[in-house]
Amino acid sequence: MTVTTSSETHPALSDQDWGFSTIDRPPSAINPPPSRMFYVYLAAPAIALLAVITIYPFLWLIYMSFHKVGFGSSSDIFVGFENFSRLFTDTKYIEGWGLLLKYSAICLSIQVVVGVALAVVLNNSRYEKILVTLFLMPMMVSPIVAGLLFFYLYNGTFGWYHWIFQSLGFLGETSILGSTKTALYGIIIVDVWQWTPLITLITLAGLKRVPQDQLEANMVDGAGSISNFFNVSLPNIYPFLLIAILLRFMDNFRFIDAILALTGGGPANSTRLLPVYLFDVSFQFFKLGRGGAIALTLLIVTIILGLILVRVLEDPTRKKALSGDPDN
Amino acid sequence: MVAVSFKDVWKDYGSGAVAVKELNMNIKDGEFVSLLGPSGCGKSTSLRMLAGLEHISSGEIIFGDKVVNKLPPKDRDIAMVFENYALYPHKTIYENLANPLRQAKVPADEIKRRVTEAAELLEIEHLLERRPQELSGGQKQRTAIGRAIVRQPQVFLFDEPIAHLDAKLRARMRSELKHLQYKLGVTTVYVTHDQLEALTMADRIAVMNDGVLQQFDTPQQVYENPANSWVATFVGEPGMSLMEMEMTSVEGDMALAFGSETIKLDQKSAARLAAAGKINLLVGVRPDKASVSLEPLPNGIQCEIYSRQLLGADVLVEVEIGKSRVRAKADTSFGGNVGTPCHLNFLSENLYFFDAEDGKVIPQ
Ligand SMILES: Nc1ncnc2c1ncn2[C@@H]1O[C@H](COP(=O)(O)OP(=O)(O)OP(=O)(O)O)[C@@H](O)[C@H]1O
Ligand SMILES: [Mg+2]
């Protein structure tokens, strides 16, 4: 076998500078490795686009949060940290945080437990394909439509769910959205209905990748199916589950469409989660400066909580399981 | 411990892939049995059926006096070493070894003692804090063996447990495993495609080919009295050579005709072949029972040297006679080289005779 360098086969390549580095190339490399600048050129358009569509609005958000934003002919007035300092005395803001955290914690717990359980039951079951297709449906419904759908299902005079909850003794005369005690659970049910399938799907994808030989080894070691799940399956699907949890956690902090359709924050602020309040401040009362401050705090806390979540849930060894060693 | 039997066991993977055909085998309590055969012959499948990891298409698998066909692996009280280790990547080596004991709810200090003991035996005690992906192939394999021996099960199942070790470590692990098995007295089924492992370790060897059990006997019997021509050529290194011959008679005595040559038979062999009454035979000779010479000797066969390989202490000479090739050992001083005409010599009492039609041995 003869080894030819590219300069022998393609003389044109070495004559011009194509942005490829041609020095120190092993003779066997037909295509020389591109230089670093080559990658920069390739990425430049994407970076520019990203700057325009995300970084510019983000900087604008910061600008707004330090100003009293004017409309029409009135110009913006710089107010320093006033927008922020006023938040500490804003009870709706503080209550909004409490409601948001409660809502998110309950939604996530239910979705993870139910979602994973469903995935385990579905995995390799006879009706897996058709059931997965059915489960996909709630996710495909637009959140605002989901909100409207449940608005009717919860209706105190003709809603099916209202009737069911009432028959089970959970509800009195008022509908679930009508009482400050139950409205939050009303919106939680919608989120669970719509997004548990996402956890199920991601977990199911993870379960498909659990190595059969580890399951078999564990069975030979004396494990039953429950131990097999906690001992082998769960550690193996953990990286997938972590991603699903993060996705849902961030969505809970952002998606308010269904809530707006269902309650709009009521009754008596009982479902006015922070993002709902943010919406009201910015787009009902058009206080864009304060809205910017709220948005910025929400963003920072989301990032911090997200990082903490990753830290707490991620065990360094599990990261390796994700990177995948085909031998194991 | 427990005796293990296969009774008319078939394994059909569907779509016509029959991996094991009518397997009948009785493994005695405490016996070390080796499943030997070429790749794809159904060794792992048989072992996995014993473990309960593979459904049995038909037949029965019996532990002691209990049919275990329907028992899940956890209720069979077995330990198994897998071909590809099957360690848990998310657990440390210590936790990998401890897993069978944890499943059996052994107290913590007892677990620590047993894991340390096993790790010392396998020389992996310095790796206990690591994870499988930080180990070499050989270290992984030893961990897998360790996981099998921390518990004292009824049956050990080994699927090529030392195939990935280096030659020296393999030799040591052979004697360690054999010693361990003897000491614990646990019934053991050991899958291998390495006949040296089978011959040196096993009390009895089950030779398989193409899903069919060919012979189940002691290593010595398998080597000295192969049940058929396939076992004869498979067992032994280098294997037996086969020549197609016909019965004939020379001056009233029975003889073998081989092309234009005839070979006189000793009385014992002649009587044996007369009793069998077969005309077409496969005649086998082990390389160390055949010799080559440049000068013609009485009862020798004329041939030509096909290849010559130095084995160290002696030379393996392969000669061509018609369309057959026969291997013979010769002294390093042997002068012939490829293409040299020479003579193949053997004593007829050292020959093996098989029916050319079904390959079965002609009984003594
Ligand atoms: N899950 C399966 N589905 C279908 N066919 C299979 C399956 N597992 C094994 N087989 C087939 O069954 C036959 C026996 O396989 P088995 O794994 O028992 O071989 P083996 O003797 O262990 O070989 P090796 O020495 O290569 O491990 C092979 O022909 C293989 O292709
Ligand atoms: Mg195998």
XYZ file of C-alpha atoms and ligand atoms in Angstrom:
724
model
C 0.000 0.000 0.000
C 1.330 3.433 -0.805
C 0.451 6.456 1.198
C -0.026 9.638 -0.739
C -0.269 13.072 0.765
C -2.930 15.433 -0.398
C -0.345 17.698 -1.993
C 0.485 14.869 -4.348
C -3.106 14.075 -5.189
C -4.452 17.614 -5.126
C -1.637 20.036 -5.881
C -4.113 22.884 -6.012
C -4.843 22.527 -2.309
C -1.341 23.280 -1.151
C -0.827 26.194 -3.538
C -3.514 28.372 -2.051
C -4.387 29.237 1.515
C -7.841 27.809 2.065
C -7.784 28.519 5.765
C -6.560 24.994 6.400
C -3.358 24.506 8.267
C -0.944 22.552 6.121
C 2.018 22.283 8.464
C 2.865 19.237 10.563
C 0.311 17.186 8.783
C 0.769 13.404 9.070
C 1.316 11.933 5.620
C -1.739 9.720 5.981
C -4.132 12.639 6.452
C -5.844 13.137 3.134
C -7.854 16.040 4.536
C -5.688 18.284 6.690
C -7.309 19.474 9.951
C -8.783 22.979 9.562
C -7.168 25.807 11.475
C -8.935 27.407 14.400
C -9.865 30.541 12.458
C -11.750 28.324 10.050
C -14.184 27.401 12.841
C -14.503 31.040 13.865
C -15.501 31.980 10.325
C -18.028 29.169 10.259
C -19.590 30.174 13.559
C -19.605 33.912 12.937
C -23.021 34.219 11.222
C -24.692 32.179 13.939
C -23.047 34.235 16.661
C -24.119 37.458 14.973
C -27.701 36.250 14.700
C -27.657 35.156 18.319
C -26.391 38.574 19.371
C -29.218 40.333 17.575
C -32.025 38.105 18.768
C -30.965 37.354 22.345
C -28.174 39.547 23.599
C -29.628 42.844 22.396
C -33.054 42.281 24.014
C -31.311 41.120 27.151
C -29.285 44.323 27.373
C -32.484 46.272 26.705
C -34.100 44.450 29.642
C -31.277 45.572 31.912
C -31.611 49.116 30.615
C -35.351 49.139 31.313
C -34.959 47.854 34.836
C -32.938 50.957 35.736
C -35.348 53.430 34.149
C -38.850 54.711 34.382
C -39.798 53.848 30.854
C -41.795 56.528 29.107
C -44.305 56.196 26.282
C -44.749 58.266 23.158
C -43.099 61.631 23.496
C -42.087 61.242 27.162
C -38.543 60.002 27.480
C -37.020 57.392 29.824
C -35.855 58.634 33.231
C -32.936 56.979 34.970
C -34.017 55.893 38.460
C -31.043 53.816 39.630
C -32.031 50.856 41.834
C -35.440 52.240 42.707
C -37.283 49.658 40.607
C -35.472 46.942 42.563
C -35.710 48.390 46.052
C -39.460 48.854 45.708
C -39.843 45.118 45.086
C -38.893 44.341 48.710
C -42.010 46.043 49.987
C -44.271 44.724 47.246
C -46.357 41.997 48.899
C -47.694 40.750 45.577
C -44.108 40.273 44.426
C -43.153 38.327 47.531
C -46.328 36.264 47.516
C -45.711 35.639 43.818
C -42.414 33.998 44.670
C -43.993 31.808 47.322
C -46.759 30.674 44.981
C -44.321 30.055 42.140
C -42.024 27.888 44.256
C -44.940 25.932 45.702
C -46.497 25.458 42.277
C -43.224 24.378 40.714
C -42.289 21.991 43.532
C -45.676 20.251 43.495
C -45.805 20.040 39.699
C -42.272 18.629 39.457
C -42.757 16.041 42.203
C -45.974 14.710 40.726
C -44.648 14.752 37.184
C -41.439 12.923 38.048
C -43.095 10.211 40.125
C -46.036 9.666 37.791
C -43.995 10.168 34.626
C -41.319 7.651 35.582
C -43.883 5.160 36.864
C -45.788 5.401 33.586
C -42.590 4.935 31.595
C -41.689 1.797 33.543
C -45.155 0.342 33.023
C -45.179 1.263 29.339
C -41.662 0.051 28.580
C -41.859 -3.102 26.439
C -45.557 -3.476 27.153
C -47.717 -4.783 24.387
C -49.485 -1.478 23.739
C -46.403 0.709 24.110
C -46.520 2.263 20.638
C -50.171 3.224 20.634
C -50.129 4.485 24.227
C -47.058 6.615 23.602
C -48.832 8.191 20.649
C -51.846 8.918 22.847
C -49.620 10.375 25.552
C -48.051 12.721 23.060
C -51.343 14.464 22.458
C -51.523 16.721 25.536
C -48.059 18.005 24.728
C -49.124 18.947 21.232
C -52.032 21.032 22.472
C -51.132 24.702 22.766
C -51.029 25.689 26.462
C -53.665 28.365 25.946
C -55.992 25.758 24.435
C -55.236 23.417 27.311
C -56.205 26.214 29.655
C -59.496 26.792 27.855
C -60.192 23.048 27.760
C -59.808 22.729 31.486
C -61.727 25.946 32.006
C -64.749 24.076 30.655
C -63.936 20.821 32.402
C -63.744 22.690 35.718
C -66.949 24.631 35.117
C -69.200 24.577 38.168
C -72.406 23.833 36.259
C -71.451 21.517 33.417
C -67.783 20.579 33.863
C -66.997 16.888 33.989
C -64.013 17.244 36.260
C -65.968 19.469 38.581
C -68.584 16.767 38.826
C -65.982 14.063 39.437
C -64.137 16.032 42.140
C -67.395 16.911 43.782
C -68.572 13.305 43.744
C -65.288 12.252 45.315
C -65.885 14.814 48.056
C -62.925 17.079 47.277
C -65.053 20.064 46.409
C -67.937 21.967 47.870
C -70.342 24.036 45.814
C -67.735 26.388 44.345
C -65.742 25.247 41.358
C -62.093 24.349 41.811
C -60.982 27.639 40.289
C -63.482 29.614 42.283
C -61.967 29.038 45.700
C -58.670 30.476 46.935
C -57.984 27.150 48.641
C -58.164 25.021 45.519
C -57.407 27.273 42.546
C -53.664 26.579 42.697
C -54.339 22.840 42.491
C -56.576 23.516 39.527
C -53.696 24.956 37.560
C -51.303 22.281 38.835
C -53.579 19.570 37.424
C -53.420 21.211 34.001
C -49.617 21.369 34.063
C -49.410 17.751 35.211
C -51.857 16.654 32.524
C -49.957 18.464 29.825
C -46.338 17.813 30.783
C -46.115 14.472 32.594
C -45.935 12.821 29.145
C -42.708 14.714 28.478
C -41.083 13.093 31.516
C -42.539 9.747 30.454
C -41.140 10.068 26.939
C -37.672 11.084 28.045
C -37.592 8.371 30.709
C -38.786 5.832 28.187
C -35.938 6.795 25.868
C -33.578 6.349 28.823
C -35.056 2.964 29.736
C -34.398 1.715 26.214
C -30.740 2.391 26.791
C -30.418 0.569 30.109
C -27.918 -2.182 29.318
C -29.588 -5.584 29.353
C -26.470 -7.257 30.737
C -26.489 -5.108 33.867
C -30.110 -6.024 34.488
C -29.263 -9.686 34.000
C -26.216 -9.500 36.261
C -28.339 -7.902 38.952
C -31.001 -10.597 38.612
C -28.340 -13.274 38.984
C -27.055 -11.371 42.021
C -30.465 -12.076 43.515
C -32.501 -9.002 42.659
C -36.198 -8.864 41.897
C -37.773 -6.329 39.579
C -38.080 -3.564 42.196
C -34.427 -3.792 43.149
C -33.596 -4.005 39.464
C -35.319 -0.672 38.937
C -33.637 1.181 41.779
C -30.293 -0.578 41.482
C -29.740 -0.567 37.736
C -32.442 1.220 35.734
C -32.688 4.386 37.795
C -28.936 5.123 37.903
C -28.805 4.496 34.169
C -31.737 6.778 33.288
C -30.663 9.422 35.796
C -28.899 11.709 33.292
C -31.990 11.667 31.085
C -34.258 12.325 34.031
C -32.087 15.218 35.153
C -32.498 16.899 31.788
C -36.254 16.360 31.888
C -36.487 17.849 35.376
C -34.437 20.875 34.374
C -36.602 21.462 31.322
C -39.789 21.271 33.345
C -38.364 23.428 36.124
C -37.498 26.204 33.708
C -40.826 25.902 31.914
C -42.683 26.271 35.211
C -40.925 29.601 35.686
C -41.870 30.801 32.228
C -45.107 29.333 30.909
C -48.189 31.151 32.133
C -50.486 30.814 29.119
C -52.693 28.182 30.691
C -52.862 30.105 33.956
C -53.914 33.283 32.173
C -56.633 31.375 30.347
C -57.864 29.659 33.509
C -57.693 32.218 36.314
C -55.700 35.226 35.201
C -54.144 35.167 38.678
C -57.323 35.030 40.741
C -59.273 34.439 42.809
C -57.838 36.966 45.261
C -54.294 36.564 43.889
C -54.252 32.884 44.877
C -52.759 31.911 41.517
C -50.833 35.089 40.838
C -47.458 33.375 40.479
C -44.539 35.717 39.947
C -44.504 35.385 36.146
C -48.235 36.165 36.099
C -47.591 39.222 38.234
C -44.768 40.173 35.891
C -47.175 39.993 32.995
C -49.680 42.164 34.810
C -47.147 44.807 35.775
C -45.633 45.004 32.329
C -48.591 44.587 30.037
C -51.655 45.477 32.109
C -50.210 48.497 33.891
C -47.391 49.102 31.402
C -44.807 49.724 34.098
C -42.056 48.392 31.906
C -39.265 49.537 34.224
C -40.619 47.619 37.216
C -41.483 44.723 34.956
C -37.871 44.684 33.793
C -36.669 44.572 37.397
C -39.017 41.691 38.214
C -37.978 39.842 35.061
C -34.314 40.293 35.883
C -34.691 38.963 39.423
C -36.743 36.062 38.096
C -34.056 35.269 35.557
C -31.229 35.408 38.090
C -33.077 33.217 40.577
C -33.981 30.740 37.826
C -30.338 30.441 36.863
C -29.192 30.048 40.476
C -31.886 27.502 41.302
C -31.130 25.658 38.074
C -27.462 25.438 38.966
C -28.254 24.281 42.493
C -30.618 21.675 41.103
C -27.913 20.361 38.788
C -25.388 20.296 41.627
C -27.678 18.508 44.029
C -28.978 15.973 41.561
C -25.822 15.357 39.613
C -23.389 12.895 41.074
C -20.010 13.008 39.309
C -20.111 9.280 38.616
C -23.411 9.591 36.852
C -21.947 12.044 34.425
C -19.713 9.223 33.271
C -22.669 6.951 32.783
C -24.000 9.509 30.336
C -20.760 9.825 28.419
C -21.143 6.088 27.938
C -18.543 3.364 28.073
C -19.632 0.690 25.596
C -17.894 -1.978 27.677
C -20.242 -1.435 30.554
C -24.500 -28.228 46.752
C -26.709 -29.420 43.916
C -26.739 -31.625 40.835
C -27.850 -30.031 37.576
C -29.410 -31.713 34.543
C -30.598 -30.829 31.112
C -33.387 -33.072 29.888
C -34.205 -32.911 26.151
C -33.604 -29.179 26.159
C -34.173 -27.261 22.950
C -33.626 -23.592 22.361
C -35.148 -21.979 19.322
C -34.610 -18.223 19.027
C -37.306 -18.104 16.368
C -36.832 -17.396 12.671
C -35.194 -20.791 12.318
C -32.249 -20.069 14.605
C -32.047 -23.235 16.692
C -29.192 -22.609 19.111
C -29.411 -25.791 21.185
C -30.742 -29.130 20.006
C -31.950 -31.924 22.276
C -29.426 -31.327 25.025
C -29.173 -34.102 27.603
C -26.584 -33.783 30.320
C -26.372 -34.780 33.974
C -23.905 -32.741 35.975
C -23.065 -34.247 39.337
C -23.150 -32.410 42.627
C -19.879 -30.507 43.054
C -18.627 -31.348 39.604
C -16.626 -28.955 37.437
C -17.996 -29.238 33.909
C -16.638 -27.369 30.965
C -18.721 -26.516 27.890
C -16.311 -26.520 24.988
C -17.002 -25.665 21.384
C -16.334 -23.210 18.586
C -17.896 -19.742 18.472
C -21.651 -19.750 17.974
C -22.179 -23.400 18.931
C -24.645 -22.573 21.719
C -22.441 -22.599 24.819
C -23.598 -19.250 26.168
C -27.193 -20.079 25.321
C -26.991 -23.305 27.349
C -25.457 -21.435 30.271
C -28.047 -18.685 30.134
C -30.803 -21.271 30.207
C -29.260 -22.672 33.395
C -29.202 -19.160 34.838
C -32.847 -18.564 33.969
C -31.982 -15.632 31.710
C -33.185 -17.434 28.626
C -36.537 -19.080 28.156
C -36.391 -22.813 27.296
C -38.220 -23.773 24.098
C -38.815 -27.305 25.312
C -37.433 -29.826 27.787
C -36.547 -29.484 31.457
C -33.739 -28.072 33.523
C -33.445 -29.726 36.888
C -31.540 -28.533 39.984
C -31.345 -31.391 42.486
C -34.798 -32.897 42.137
C -36.561 -29.667 41.300
C -37.569 -28.592 37.791
C -36.512 -24.941 37.631
C -37.851 -24.058 34.172
C -40.117 -21.380 35.602
C -37.864 -20.091 38.409
C -36.479 -16.573 37.892
C -32.691 -16.193 38.253
C -32.928 -14.775 41.760
C -34.559 -17.939 43.064
C -32.019 -20.318 41.546
C -29.186 -19.420 43.919
C -26.552 -19.137 41.227
C -23.625 -16.853 40.556
C -22.560 -16.003 37.068
C -19.638 -14.344 35.333
C -20.680 -12.763 32.067
C -18.773 -12.796 28.813
C -18.720 -8.970 28.727
C -18.282 -8.449 32.510
C -21.650 -6.667 32.982
C -20.369 -4.514 35.845
C -22.426 -1.620 37.188
C -20.767 1.585 35.909
C -22.437 3.781 38.525
C -21.114 1.736 41.446
C -17.596 1.521 42.829
C -15.744 -1.782 42.564
C -16.493 -2.333 46.244
C -20.208 -1.836 45.651
C -20.083 -4.046 42.567
C -18.636 -6.853 44.660
C -21.027 -6.170 47.526
C -24.163 -6.218 45.373
C -24.970 -9.952 45.659
C -24.483 -9.756 49.436
C -26.661 -6.658 49.715
C -29.374 -8.447 47.749
C -29.103 -11.317 50.231
C -29.345 -8.815 53.156
C -26.003 -9.850 54.654
C -24.949 -7.618 57.605
C -22.563 -4.765 56.771
C -19.461 -5.993 58.624
C -19.839 -9.425 57.046
C -20.089 -7.780 53.609
C -16.906 -5.825 54.285
C -15.050 -8.956 55.347
C -16.122 -11.032 52.371
C -15.571 -8.309 49.793
C -12.071 -7.631 51.138
C -11.310 -11.338 51.092
C -12.428 -11.757 47.489
C -10.597 -8.590 46.425
C -7.385 -9.848 47.980
C -7.654 -13.196 46.258
C -8.127 -11.474 42.915
C -5.553 -8.762 43.648
C -7.954 -5.897 43.107
C -7.989 -4.601 46.689
C -6.288 -1.355 45.614
C -9.067 -0.703 43.089
C -12.058 -0.934 45.424
C -12.756 2.810 45.393
C -12.598 3.080 41.615
C -15.372 2.630 39.104
C -15.483 0.011 36.342
C -14.721 2.492 33.571
C -11.410 3.286 35.287
C -10.254 -0.344 35.088
C -8.432 -2.337 32.439
C -10.181 -5.232 30.732
C -8.396 -7.785 32.903
C -9.230 -5.892 36.086
C -12.869 -5.707 35.052
C -12.879 -9.422 34.441
C -11.419 -10.103 37.869
C -14.055 -7.849 39.405
C -16.725 -9.865 37.616
C -15.238 -13.083 39.009
C -15.097 -11.481 42.448
C -18.769 -10.606 42.284
C -19.525 -14.272 41.607
C -17.415 -15.700 44.426
C -18.313 -13.363 47.314
C -21.447 -15.371 47.838
C -21.536 -19.150 48.134
C -24.180 -20.115 45.627
C -25.439 -23.565 44.669
C -24.015 -23.307 41.169
C -21.259 -21.266 39.555
C -21.786 -20.321 35.922
C -18.766 -18.969 34.118
C -18.951 -17.644 30.574
C -15.376 -17.358 29.289
C -14.346 -15.667 32.526
C -10.639 -15.355 31.795
C -10.607 -14.970 28.027
C -9.369 -11.376 28.199
C -6.476 -11.862 30.607
C -2.871 -12.104 29.545
C -1.351 -15.558 29.238
C 0.434 -15.502 32.600
C -2.527 -14.231 34.568
C -4.754 -16.693 32.746
C -2.586 -19.566 33.861
C -2.743 -18.306 37.453
C -6.490 -17.710 37.353
C -6.997 -21.235 36.019
C -5.397 -22.730 39.077
C -7.048 -20.193 41.426
C -10.505 -20.907 40.041
C -9.926 -24.638 40.118
C -8.653 -24.455 43.696
C -11.546 -22.275 44.761
C -14.070 -24.560 43.178
C -12.490 -27.588 44.844
C -12.443 -25.877 48.232
C -16.029 -24.641 48.038
C -17.310 -27.770 46.313
C -19.760 -25.723 44.275
C -21.163 -27.321 41.124
C -19.614 -25.381 38.263
C -20.388 -24.973 34.589
C -17.576 -23.277 32.745
C -17.984 -22.114 29.156
C -14.863 -21.771 27.069
C -13.660 -22.076 23.527
C -10.112 -22.635 24.769
C -9.515 -26.368 24.975
C -6.497 -25.920 27.223
C -8.790 -24.387 29.851
C -11.280 -27.189 29.442
C -8.701 -29.973 29.538
C -6.821 -28.587 32.527
C -9.718 -27.537 34.741
C -12.754 -29.673 34.095
C -13.763 -32.945 35.712
C -15.780 -33.576 32.588
C -15.963 -31.770 29.274
C -19.099 -31.307 27.218
C -18.020 -30.777 23.627
C -20.633 -28.960 21.542
C -20.889 -28.195 17.883
C -23.688 -26.444 16.066
C -26.063 -26.749 19.008
C -25.530 -30.481 19.411
C -23.702 -32.117 22.307
C -21.001 -34.257 20.699
C -19.415 -35.914 23.706
C -19.619 -35.566 27.461
C -16.756 -37.260 29.203
C -13.559 -36.795 31.193
C -10.797 -34.748 29.541
C -8.720 -37.876 29.098
C -11.528 -39.805 27.438
C -12.380 -36.893 25.178
C -8.769 -36.700 24.095
C -8.018 -40.406 23.855
C -11.364 -41.769 22.780
C -13.173 -39.111 20.811
C -16.767 -40.074 20.074
C -16.646 -38.892 16.481
C -14.383 -37.414 13.868
C -15.468 -33.841 14.705
C -14.413 -34.128 18.356
C -11.210 -35.840 17.238
C -10.164 -32.928 15.053
C -11.418 -30.243 17.469
C -9.702 -31.480 20.635
C -5.925 -31.530 20.797
C -3.447 -28.904 19.723
C -2.615 -29.346 16.902
C -5.659 -31.467 16.117
C -5.868 -34.918 14.639
C -5.490 -35.312 10.866
C -8.061 -37.316 8.928
C -7.534 -39.404 5.802
C -10.210 -41.022 3.699
C -9.394 -44.722 3.249
C -11.070 -47.897 2.117
C -10.978 -51.438 3.455
C -9.180 -53.867 1.236
C -7.148 -57.047 1.559
C -3.541 -57.763 0.728
C -2.458 -61.412 0.440
C -5.507 -62.428 2.455
C -4.862 -59.960 5.314
C -7.018 -56.939 5.968
C -5.448 -53.649 4.913
C -6.335 -50.039 4.242
C -6.231 -48.689 0.743
C -5.207 -45.088 0.388
C -4.985 -44.026 -3.217
C -2.534 -46.433 -4.758
C -0.948 -47.270 -1.414
C -1.947 -49.937 1.029
C -1.319 -50.028 4.747
C -1.166 -53.293 6.632
C -3.174 -53.489 9.822
C -2.227 -54.956 13.168
C -4.440 -57.770 14.417
C -6.382 -55.777 16.965
C -7.338 -53.042 14.520
C -8.144 -55.616 11.841
C -10.500 -57.445 14.173
C -12.141 -54.190 15.170
C -12.698 -53.084 11.598
C -13.907 -56.534 10.554
C -16.512 -56.408 13.307
C -17.711 -52.989 12.201
C -17.941 -54.093 8.587
C -17.601 -50.631 7.094
C -15.852 -50.082 3.771
C -15.368 -46.310 3.707
C -13.458 -44.971 6.668
C -12.010 -41.782 8.007
C -8.673 -42.649 9.512
C -7.214 -40.277 12.061
C -3.745 -39.891 13.423
C -2.467 -37.476 16.046
C 0.601 -35.462 14.969
C 2.742 -36.867 17.760
C 1.928 -40.424 16.677
C 3.031 -39.833 13.103
C 6.496 -39.222 11.742
C 8.088 -38.244 8.473
C 11.271 -39.542 6.925
C 13.176 -38.773 3.762
C 14.037 -42.480 3.288
C 11.227 -44.972 2.660
C 10.356 -47.150 5.674
C 8.203 -50.298 5.636
C 4.451 -49.508 5.638
C 5.130 -45.816 4.982
C 3.170 -43.627 2.573
C 4.792 -41.518 -0.104
C 3.975 -37.836 0.171
C 5.206 -34.303 -0.292
C 5.879 -31.653 2.340
C 3.247 -28.934 2.297
C 4.483 -26.756 5.162
C 6.979 -26.805 7.961
C 6.484 -24.900 11.229
C 8.904 -24.641 14.102
C 7.113 -25.259 17.405
C 10.145 -24.752 19.625
C 11.298 -28.152 20.771
C 10.181 -29.815 17.566
C 8.866 -29.160 14.098
C 5.332 -29.581 12.827
C 5.448 -30.917 9.298
C 2.304 -30.946 7.196
C 2.441 -33.346 4.279
C 0.132 -33.651 1.302
C -1.093 -37.026 0.117
C -3.572 -36.773 -2.706
C -6.159 -34.325 -1.379
C -5.577 -35.045 2.299
C -3.145 -33.210 4.524
C -1.580 -34.874 7.519
C 0.375 -33.242 10.311
C 3.305 -34.965 11.942
C 5.849 -33.926 14.501
C 9.502 -34.233 13.594
C 12.837 -33.519 15.162
C 14.269 -30.023 14.557
C 17.105 -31.710 12.686
C 14.632 -33.020 10.083
C 16.043 -31.983 6.700
C 12.982 -31.736 4.447
C 11.452 -28.446 3.404
C 8.348 -27.386 1.472
C 8.034 -29.419 -1.736
C 10.455 -32.147 -0.690
C 9.158 -35.676 -1.395
C 9.140 -37.793 1.759
C 7.417 -40.628 3.577
C 4.757 -40.583 6.278
C 4.965 -43.333 8.879
C 2.687 -44.409 11.708
C 1.805 -47.553 13.597
C -1.632 -48.873 12.766
C -2.438 -49.427 16.459
C -2.203 -45.642 16.962
C -4.842 -44.929 14.351
C -8.404 -43.831 15.008
C -11.170 -45.153 12.775
C -14.412 -43.347 12.034
C -17.306 -44.263 9.798
C -16.941 -42.035 6.722
C -20.702 -41.666 6.520
C -21.728 -40.352 9.941
C -18.304 -39.687 11.463
C -18.993 -41.978 14.438
C -16.039 -43.765 15.940
C -15.630 -47.489 15.219
C -15.808 -48.932 18.716
C -12.831 -50.724 20.236
N -30.796 -13.418 21.286
C -30.582 -14.174 20.199
N -31.447 -14.162 19.154
C -31.249 -14.928 18.069
N -30.216 -15.773 17.917
C -29.322 -15.839 18.915
C -29.447 -15.052 20.109
N -28.408 -15.328 20.921
C -27.659 -16.238 20.268
N -28.207 -16.561 19.064
C -27.682 -17.530 18.109
O -27.580 -18.772 18.747
C -26.373 -19.419 18.426
C -25.582 -19.755 19.671
O -25.183 -18.578 20.304
P -24.321 -18.586 21.638
O -24.253 -17.186 22.120
O -24.877 -19.568 22.570
O -22.892 -19.026 21.093
P -21.549 -19.319 21.904
O -21.291 -20.758 21.797
O -21.634 -18.755 23.269
O -20.484 -18.520 21.031
P -19.244 -17.618 21.523
O -18.123 -18.533 21.830
O -18.955 -16.783 20.304
O -19.686 -16.802 22.683
C -25.626 -18.484 17.486
O -25.801 -18.961 16.188
C -26.282 -17.158 17.679
O -26.294 -16.446 16.483
Mg -20.716 -17.115 24.221
